[in-house]
Tab-separated table of C-alpha atoms in Angstrom:
chain	number	residue	atom	x	y	z
R	237	HIS	CA	61.565	7.255	31.012
R	238	THR	CA	62.471	6.953	27.449
R	239	ARG	CA	62.892	10.778	26.848
R	240	VAL	CA	64.824	13.857	27.863
R	241	VAL	CA	63.036	15.479	31.036
R	242	PRO	CA	64.607	18.886	32.598
R	243	LEU	CA	65.859	18.462	36.075
R	244	THR	CA	64.834	22.021	36.817
R	245	GLY	CA	62.663	21.726	40.120
R	246	GLY	CA	64.889	22.980	42.345
R	247	PRO	CA	65.667	26.646	40.905
R	248	THR	CA	61.745	26.851	39.647
R	249	VAL	CA	60.200	26.470	43.346
R	250	LEU	CA	63.298	29.101	44.820
R	251	VAL	CA	61.866	31.812	41.934
R	252	SER	CA	58.905	31.221	42.800
R	253	LEU	CA	59.185	31.314	46.890
R	254	PHE	CA	61.151	34.621	46.423
R	255	VAL	CA	58.373	36.726	43.570
R	256	SER	CA	55.860	35.403	46.585
R	257	ILE	CA	56.708	36.316	49.513
R	258	ALA	CA	58.744	39.499	47.353
R	259	ALA	CA	55.129	40.565	45.980
R	260	THR	CA	53.639	39.857	49.526
R	261	LEU	CA	55.653	42.295	51.178
R	262	TRP	CA	55.421	44.778	48.485
R	263	PHE	CA	51.710	44.628	49.215
R	264	TYR	CA	51.768	44.745	52.582
R	265	PRO	CA	55.255	46.100	53.454
R	266	THR	CA	54.515	46.425	58.144
R	267	LEU	CA	53.165	42.617	57.915
R	268	LEU	CA	56.953	41.916	59.072
R	269	GLN	CA	57.319	44.721	61.125
R	270	GLN	CA	56.170	43.057	64.282
R	271	THR	CA	59.234	41.197	66.266
R	272	TYR	CA	62.826	41.276	63.737
R	273	GLY	CA	63.068	38.168	64.335
R	274	ASP	CA	60.771	37.272	61.452
R	275	ILE	CA	63.595	39.099	58.788
R	276	GLN	CA	66.484	37.492	60.912
R	277	PHE	CA	64.808	34.127	59.786
R	278	LEU	CA	63.562	34.923	56.408
R	279	LEU	CA	67.653	36.392	55.481
R	280	PRO	CA	69.176	32.938	56.256
R	281	LEU	CA	66.621	30.633	54.976
R	282	GLY	CA	66.825	32.563	51.546
R	283	LEU	CA	70.890	32.135	51.787
R	284	ALA	CA	70.499	28.836	52.820
R	285	GLY	CA	67.546	27.452	50.040
R	286	SER	CA	69.818	29.446	47.673
R	287	TRP	CA	72.987	26.893	48.364
R	288	ILE	CA	70.865	23.752	48.875
R	289	VAL	CA	69.557	24.646	44.996
R	290	VAL	CA	73.059	25.164	43.791
R	291	LEU	CA	73.927	21.618	45.466
R	292	GLY	CA	70.925	19.992	44.421
R	293	ILE	CA	72.058	21.049	40.765
R	294	LEU	CA	75.286	19.679	40.819
R	295	ASP	CA	74.733	16.547	42.240
R	296	ASP	CA	71.946	16.004	39.472
R	297	LYS	CA	74.611	17.118	36.940
R	298	ILE	CA	77.934	15.248	37.828
R	299	GLY	CA	76.616	13.158	40.163
R	300	LEU	CA	78.312	13.982	44.162
R	301	ARG	CA	79.104	11.388	46.582
R	302	GLY	CA	77.525	10.934	49.428
R	303	ARG	CA	79.362	12.626	51.893
R	304	GLN	CA	80.153	15.399	50.077
R	305	LYS	CA	76.210	15.706	49.234
R	306	LEU	CA	75.862	15.491	53.099
R	307	PHE	CA	78.858	17.921	53.833
R	308	GLY	CA	76.754	20.116	50.919
R	309	GLN	CA	73.381	19.523	53.653
R	310	MET	CA	75.088	20.712	57.073
R	311	ILE	CA	76.322	23.691	55.348
R	312	ALA	CA	72.903	24.408	54.721
R	313	ALA	CA	71.829	23.342	57.943
R	314	MET	CA	74.400	25.362	59.925
R	315	ILE	CA	73.260	28.684	57.962
R	316	MET	CA	70.066	28.439	59.689
R	317	ILE	CA	71.624	28.222	63.240
R	318	PRO	CA	71.573	32.166	63.432
R	319	SER	CA	68.216	32.160	62.627
R	320	GLY	CA	66.837	31.625	66.107
R	321	ILE	CA	65.290	28.218	65.464
R	322	ALA	CA	67.474	26.006	67.534
R	323	ILE	CA	66.180	22.777	69.687
R	324	ARG	CA	66.792	24.365	73.422
R	325	LYS	CA	64.350	21.991	75.441
R	326	ILE	CA	62.144	19.413	74.969
R	327	GLN	CA	59.159	16.914	76.668
R	328	VAL	CA	59.089	13.255	76.934
R	329	PHE	CA	56.591	11.589	78.701
R	330	GLY	CA	56.277	15.249	80.925
R	331	ILE	CA	60.105	15.054	81.473
R	332	PRO	CA	61.397	18.154	80.288
R	333	ILE	CA	65.313	17.607	78.401
R	334	GLU	CA	67.291	20.288	78.246
R	335	PHE	CA	70.227	19.888	75.099
R	336	GLY	CA	71.635	23.177	76.355
R	337	ASP	CA	75.073	23.658	74.631
R	338	PHE	CA	74.038	20.329	72.154
R	339	SER	CA	71.176	22.701	70.872
R	340	SER	CA	72.797	23.943	67.587
R	341	ILE	CA	73.742	20.227	67.275
R	342	VAL	CA	70.510	19.036	67.506
R	343	THR	CA	68.616	21.362	65.253
R	344	VAL	CA	71.159	20.666	62.220
R	345	PHE	CA	70.372	16.879	62.516
R	346	TRP	CA	66.538	17.836	62.683
R	347	ILE	CA	67.102	20.010	59.492
R	348	LEU	CA	69.467	17.065	58.050
R	349	GLY	CA	66.520	14.659	58.835
R	350	ALA	CA	63.718	16.953	56.941
R	351	ILE	CA	66.283	17.593	53.810
R	352	ASN	CA	66.884	13.484	53.063
R	353	ALA	CA	63.437	12.880	53.782
R	354	LEU	CA	61.849	14.745	50.930
R	355	ASN	CA	65.070	13.809	49.158
R	356	LEU	CA	64.854	9.866	49.653
R	357	ILE	CA	61.378	10.200	48.856
R	358	ASP	CA	61.267	11.617	45.744
R	359	GLY	CA	60.934	8.709	43.401
R	360	VAL	CA	57.505	9.099	41.702
R	361	ASP	CA	56.346	11.647	39.691
R	362	GLY	CA	54.623	14.340	41.798
R	363	LEU	CA	54.918	12.109	44.873
R	364	ALA	CA	57.422	14.561	46.701
R	365	SER	CA	55.744	17.998	45.142
R	366	THR	CA	52.340	16.233	46.716
R	367	ILE	CA	53.801	15.513	49.964
R	368	GLY	CA	55.535	19.092	49.696
R	369	ILE	CA	52.309	20.408	49.471
R	370	VAL	CA	50.498	18.512	52.133
R	371	LEU	CA	53.208	19.419	54.339
R	372	SER	CA	53.434	23.356	53.998
R	373	LEU	CA	49.824	23.506	54.380
R	374	SER	CA	49.482	21.710	57.543
R	375	VAL	CA	51.705	24.018	58.975
R	376	ALA	CA	49.832	26.773	57.546
R	377	ALA	CA	46.197	25.623	59.165
R	378	VAL	CA	48.220	24.907	62.710
R	379	THR	CA	49.881	28.260	62.389
R	380	VAL	CA	46.171	29.977	61.218
R	381	VAL	CA	44.513	27.767	64.406
R	382	TYR	CA	46.862	28.887	67.290
R	383	GLY	CA	47.198	32.848	66.029
R	384	GLY	CA	51.245	32.141	65.216
R	385	ARG	CA	53.356	33.018	63.164
R	386	VAL	CA	53.253	35.698	60.047
R	387	ASP	CA	56.700	34.741	58.827
R	388	GLY	CA	56.188	31.165	58.914
R	389	LEU	CA	52.579	31.321	57.496
R	390	ILE	CA	53.521	33.457	54.360
R	391	ILE	CA	56.030	31.126	53.167
R	392	SER	CA	54.536	28.234	54.058
R	393	LEU	CA	51.533	29.439	51.740
R	394	ALA	CA	54.257	30.746	49.070
R	395	LEU	CA	55.548	27.189	49.170
R	396	ALA	CA	52.055	25.433	48.706
R	397	GLY	CA	51.331	27.697	45.785
R	398	ALA	CA	54.699	27.356	44.329
R	399	LEU	CA	54.645	23.269	44.406
R	400	VAL	CA	50.936	23.395	43.268
R	401	GLY	CA	52.095	25.464	40.037
R	402	PHE	CA	54.956	23.087	39.430
R	403	LEU	CA	52.551	19.981	39.890
R	404	PHE	CA	50.970	20.771	36.608
R	405	PHE	CA	53.847	20.309	34.686
R	406	ASN	CA	55.427	17.411	37.315
R	407	PHE	CA	52.107	15.413	37.286
R	408	PRO	CA	53.280	12.133	35.381
R	409	PRO	CA	53.685	11.796	32.944
R	410	ALA	CA	56.303	14.598	33.947
R	411	ARG	CA	57.499	17.534	31.491
R	412	VAL	CA	59.984	18.420	34.484
R	413	PHE	CA	61.740	16.929	37.363
R	414	LEU	CA	61.826	17.798	40.586
R	415	GLY	CA	65.731	16.562	40.959
R	416	ASP	CA	67.478	16.716	43.838
R	417	SER	CA	67.807	20.727	44.127
R	418	GLY	CA	64.032	20.743	44.056
R	419	SER	CA	63.399	17.672	46.943
R	420	MET	CA	66.254	19.532	49.123
R	421	LEU	CA	64.676	22.236	48.956
R	422	ILE	CA	60.709	21.618	50.228
R	423	GLY	CA	62.904	19.512	52.868
R	424	LEU	CA	64.521	22.579	54.127
R	425	VAL	CA	61.923	25.000	53.754
R	426	VAL	CA	59.199	22.618	55.468
R	427	GLY	CA	61.780	21.462	58.362
R	428	CYS	CA	62.629	24.983	58.902
R	429	ILE	CA	59.126	26.567	59.403
R	430	ALA	CA	57.669	23.945	60.758
R	431	LEU	CA	60.375	23.911	63.780
R	432	LYS	CA	60.542	27.407	63.792
R	433	CYS	CA	56.512	28.090	64.101
R	434	SER	CA	56.641	25.075	67.076
R	435	ILE	CA	59.298	26.148	68.886
R	436	LYS	CA	58.070	30.254	69.278
R	437	GLN	CA	54.190	28.966	70.066
R	438	TYR	CA	54.502	25.963	72.280
R	439	THR	CA	57.982	25.680	73.987
R	440	ALA	CA	56.776	23.302	76.228
R	441	MET	CA	56.459	20.740	73.453
R	442	ALA	CA	58.971	22.125	71.004
R	443	LEU	CA	59.010	18.838	68.647
R	444	VAL	CA	55.357	17.929	69.077
R	445	MET	CA	53.885	19.652	65.865
R	446	PRO	CA	56.918	19.612	63.600
R	447	THR	CA	57.017	15.868	64.309
R	448	ALA	CA	53.034	14.720	63.943
R	449	ILE	CA	53.341	16.814	60.608
R	450	TRP	CA	56.659	15.170	59.452
R	451	ALA	CA	55.216	11.142	60.920
R	452	ILE	CA	55.197	9.931	57.289
R	453	PRO	CA	58.322	11.245	55.617
R	454	ILE	CA	60.525	10.164	59.156
R	455	PHE	CA	58.671	6.528	58.665
R	456	ASP	CA	59.399	6.425	55.392
R	457	VAL	CA	63.173	7.103	55.719
R	458	ALA	CA	63.328	4.937	58.902
R	459	MET	CA	62.085	2.311	56.476
R	460	ALA	CA	64.207	2.505	53.707
R	461	ILE	CA	67.641	2.781	56.246
R	462	VAL	CA	66.135	-0.433	57.628
R	463	ARG	CA	65.867	-2.324	54.276
R	464	ARG	CA	69.201	-0.804	53.169
């Protein structure tokens, strides 16, 4: 680009998320009182999201080394472990696979993959924002159809709304760039809510729904690795 464009996508989307969720809970204070797990999930997600935005701002500002960035992403992923989204079991062609003590490690790798999938795909104005909208609305649609968890529905719709508003400024030619802070935040949030809704609704098919929704970003990252 030939002009100065601010890299404020991450803070903008994060603040929009906080405001949307807070407004929803203000008007519907009993919405998340069905289970303690809803609140238990929201708090680590807010902390992890804030951390990943700070990490992205540092990367956009000074340029972190790859291992430094990966270490910061691992911290965000580990913050989510106490939220109850550990992948304990999956089925492959009808064969159950138990992870046992390694469930936390598998969960961390899933979140890392989600974060980097959106981060690596963010190469064109509006692309990561549009994909984030599609992913979050897909999670919301599946949650509604199967009568899933309210917290996942609220967060996915709030993220979609935040990204739609941001897309008006990010559509080519972009007046604001999403930046690493924004792309990593989208990956973190969608990866976590897809996993949360999937595990709580379909224990026997823990990764079927999130893997199906994430198919294109996962394939894109795999091809990028092969090419490099």
